[in-house]
């Protein structure tokens, strides 16, 4: 199979971690008889420096014409003072919006070899944490109208949160389908005791659950979810929620595994086109030193094979290889433990590639 992949390394450690994911993808292509063609696109600060904008229209076209997009990270102190209209992060919102990436999938998996890195007690982690948050990505309060104006002699700020039936139904379907492919258990997170958007959310989810009777469904309030993720995270398989709740809960969940460098993510559209990236930023403090953890990006490439290309065996091969290198005691600096072998970003990519 031939697949065209738009590669957006970005800033800081972006180019270093992306190089390792490409190395692993090339190994998968060789082993499984595929051809992956990579088209590189500047994004973020490096694009601002070259073209004055965080992504060019030509770059956007390359993303739209690809079968999927692989992103490193954008931003850094050099561009913090940029005009807000051309800040590096603007490019991410533009790509999400123009590619229609409405579903964000963030797995939180604690590899047993890294249990010491989790802030939770062993008794709370049980058999291990393996959950997935499905976050709505293009609606809700982040995309609603906003205003700050003077009323009755003081400033009043307003952000509108709105959701349509269609927006809720399509993210609900992604969540139910994803739950079907995992542990067949879905919790829908809302604030239906207060918000109208949540009451509509719950109504639509209840209609959908009739179609997915093989999936065990429950409703849970967002404040309780925040608590349960710390108290008893192993009760969850798939969680689905709206944009802002998902933003906050997925960061909370990612910390259960102890290292941000291990965490992949996928942003999906209604078709097969998706964008895949590690959840961390450009880590300017460690850029250019060959010490970044490349595993989150390598696992993002595995998600791309699974969700955009329907290559489950190939995705399993990458995830299995990551498990093997951890078993062998190989660690990057951020997950280093006593008695383990410390590898650089590049050497970790080599180790994963060798295990495929
Ligand atoms: P960050 O995620 O870049 O870094 C936070 C901490 O985690 C740092 O100490 C960093 O060294 C460490 N870290 C992150 N990734 C790592 C990895 N792969 N291996 C080892 N250690 C890792 O967050 P930040 O410092 O708040 O942000 C830095 C820049 O990244 C900012 O400009 C921010 O706007 C941007 N950012 C971009 C994205 C994105 O591109 N999707 C996401 C978040 C932040």
Coordinates of C-alpha atoms in Angstrom, one line a residue, residues 111-297:
X111 CA 3.5 0.8 30.8
X112 CA 4.1 -1.6 33.8
X113 CA 7.9 -1.1 33.4
X114 CA 7.4 2.6 34.2
X115 CA 5.1 2.2 37.2
X116 CA 7.6 3.9 39.5
X117 CA 7.1 7.1 37.4
X118 CA 3.4 7.4 38.2
X119 CA 2.5 9.7 41.1
X120 CA -0.2 7.1 42.1
X121 CA 0.3 4.3 44.7
X122 CA 0.6 0.7 43.3
X123 CA -2.6 -0.2 45.1
X124 CA -4.5 2.4 43.1
X125 CA -3.0 1.4 39.8
X126 CA -4.2 -2.2 40.2
X127 CA -3.5 -4.2 37.0
X128 CA -2.5 -1.1 35.2
X129 CA -4.0 2.1 33.7
X130 CA -5.2 1.9 30.1
X131 CA -7.9 4.4 29.3
X132 CA -8.7 6.6 26.3
X133 CA -10.3 10.0 26.3
X134 CA -12.3 11.1 23.3
X135 CA -12.5 14.9 23.3
X136 CA -14.7 17.0 21.0
X137 CA -12.2 19.4 19.3
X138 CA -14.0 21.9 17.2
X139 CA -17.0 23.1 19.2
X140 CA -18.0 24.4 22.6
X141 CA -16.7 27.4 24.5
X142 CA -13.3 27.5 22.7
X143 CA -15.1 28.2 19.4
X144 CA -18.1 30.3 20.6
X145 CA -18.4 34.1 20.3
X146 CA -16.6 36.0 22.9
X147 CA -16.8 39.6 24.1
X148 CA -15.4 42.0 26.7
X149 CA -17.4 45.2 27.0
X150 CA -18.3 47.8 29.6
X151 CA -21.7 47.4 31.3
X152 CA -22.9 49.5 34.2
X153 CA -19.5 51.1 34.7
X154 CA -17.4 47.9 34.8
X155 CA -15.9 45.4 32.3
X156 CA -17.9 42.3 31.7
X157 CA -16.5 39.3 29.7
X158 CA -18.6 36.7 28.0
X159 CA -17.7 33.4 26.3
X160 CA -20.5 31.5 24.5
X161 CA -20.6 27.7 24.8
X162 CA -22.8 26.0 22.2
X163 CA -23.3 22.5 20.8
X164 CA -25.5 21.4 18.0
X165 CA -27.1 17.9 17.8
X166 CA -25.0 17.1 14.8
X167 CA -21.7 18.0 16.6
X168 CA -22.7 15.8 19.6
X169 CA -23.8 12.9 17.5
X170 CA -20.7 12.6 15.4
X171 CA -18.3 12.6 18.4
X172 CA -20.7 10.2 20.2
X173 CA -20.4 7.8 17.3
X174 CA -16.6 8.0 17.3
X175 CA -16.6 7.2 21.0
X176 CA -19.0 4.2 20.8
X177 CA -17.1 2.8 17.8
X178 CA -13.8 3.2 19.6
X179 CA -15.2 1.6 22.8
X180 CA -16.4 -1.3 20.6
X181 CA -12.8 -1.9 19.5
X182 CA -11.5 -1.7 23.1
X183 CA -13.1 -2.9 26.3
X184 CA -16.7 -2.1 25.2
X185 CA -17.2 0.3 28.1
X186 CA -18.0 4.0 27.6
X187 CA -18.5 6.8 30.2
X188 CA -19.9 10.1 28.9
X189 CA -18.7 13.1 30.9
X190 CA -20.9 16.2 31.3
X191 CA -22.3 18.8 33.7
X192 CA -26.0 18.0 33.0
X193 CA -27.0 19.2 36.5
X194 CA -26.1 22.7 35.4
X195 CA -25.6 23.3 31.7
X196 CA -28.1 23.1 28.8
X197 CA -25.3 22.0 26.4
X198 CA -24.7 19.1 28.7
X199 CA -28.4 18.2 28.9
X200 CA -28.5 18.1 25.1
X201 CA -25.2 16.1 25.1
X202 CA -26.7 13.5 27.5
X203 CA -30.0 13.2 25.5
X204 CA -28.1 12.5 22.3
X205 CA -25.7 10.0 24.0
X206 CA -28.8 8.2 25.4
X207 CA -30.3 7.9 21.9
X208 CA -27.0 6.5 20.6
X209 CA -26.6 4.0 23.3
X210 CA -29.7 2.2 22.0
X211 CA -27.7 1.5 18.8
X212 CA -24.7 0.3 20.6
X213 CA -26.2 -2.1 23.1
X214 CA -23.0 -4.2 23.2
X215 CA -21.2 -1.2 24.8
X216 CA -21.7 -0.8 28.6
X217 CA -22.6 2.9 29.0
X218 CA -22.7 5.3 31.9
X219 CA -23.0 9.1 32.6
X220 CA -20.6 10.8 34.9
X221 CA -20.4 14.5 36.0
X222 CA -17.1 16.2 35.1
X223 CA -16.2 17.2 38.7
X224 CA -16.7 13.6 39.8
X225 CA -14.6 12.4 36.8
X226 CA -11.7 14.6 37.9
X227 CA -11.8 12.9 41.3
X228 CA -12.3 9.4 40.0
X229 CA -9.3 9.6 37.7
X230 CA -7.1 9.9 40.8
X231 CA -9.1 7.7 43.1
X232 CA -9.9 4.8 40.9
X233 CA -8.6 5.2 37.3
X234 CA -8.8 1.5 36.4
X235 CA -12.6 1.7 36.3
X236 CA -12.4 3.6 33.0
X237 CA -12.0 2.3 29.5
X238 CA -13.2 5.0 27.1
X239 CA -14.4 8.5 28.2
X240 CA -16.1 10.9 25.9
X241 CA -16.6 14.6 26.6
X242 CA -16.9 18.1 25.2
X243 CA -13.9 20.4 24.2
X244 CA -13.0 22.2 27.4
X245 CA -13.7 19.4 29.8
X246 CA -11.6 17.1 27.6
X247 CA -8.8 19.6 27.5
X248 CA -8.5 19.6 31.3
X249 CA -9.3 15.9 32.0
X250 CA -6.8 14.6 29.3
X251 CA -4.0 16.6 30.9
X252 CA -4.9 15.3 34.3
X253 CA -5.0 11.7 33.0
X254 CA -1.7 12.0 31.1
X255 CA 0.0 12.7 34.4
X256 CA -1.1 9.3 35.8
X257 CA 1.6 7.7 33.6
X258 CA 4.3 10.0 35.0
X259 CA 5.9 11.1 31.8
X260 CA 4.5 13.5 29.2
X261 CA 7.1 12.2 26.7
X262 CA 5.3 8.9 26.4
X263 CA 1.9 10.1 25.3
X264 CA 0.6 10.0 21.7
X265 CA -2.6 11.5 20.3
X266 CA -4.8 11.4 17.2
X267 CA -7.2 14.1 15.8
X268 CA -9.7 12.6 13.4
X269 CA -12.0 13.9 10.7
X270 CA -15.2 12.4 9.3
X271 CA -13.1 10.7 6.7
X272 CA -9.8 8.8 7.2
X273 CA -7.6 11.9 7.2
X274 CA -6.2 12.5 10.7
X275 CA -3.4 14.4 12.4
X276 CA -1.1 12.5 14.9
X277 CA 1.1 14.2 17.4
X278 CA 2.6 13.6 20.9
X279 CA 0.7 15.6 23.5
X280 CA 3.7 17.5 24.8
X281 CA 5.0 20.9 23.5
X282 CA 8.3 21.8 21.8
X283 CA 10.3 21.5 25.0
X284 CA 12.7 24.4 24.2
X285 CA 14.7 23.7 27.4
X286 CA 16.0 20.4 26.0
X287 CA 15.9 21.1 22.2
X288 CA 19.0 20.2 20.2
X289 CA 20.6 18.0 23.0
X290 CA 19.5 14.5 21.8
X291 CA 17.8 13.9 25.1
X292 CA 14.1 14.2 24.3
X293 CA 11.8 11.1 24.6
X294 CA 10.8 10.1 21.1
X295 CA 8.4 7.4 22.2
X296 CA 5.3 9.6 22.3
X297 CA 5.8 10.5 18.6

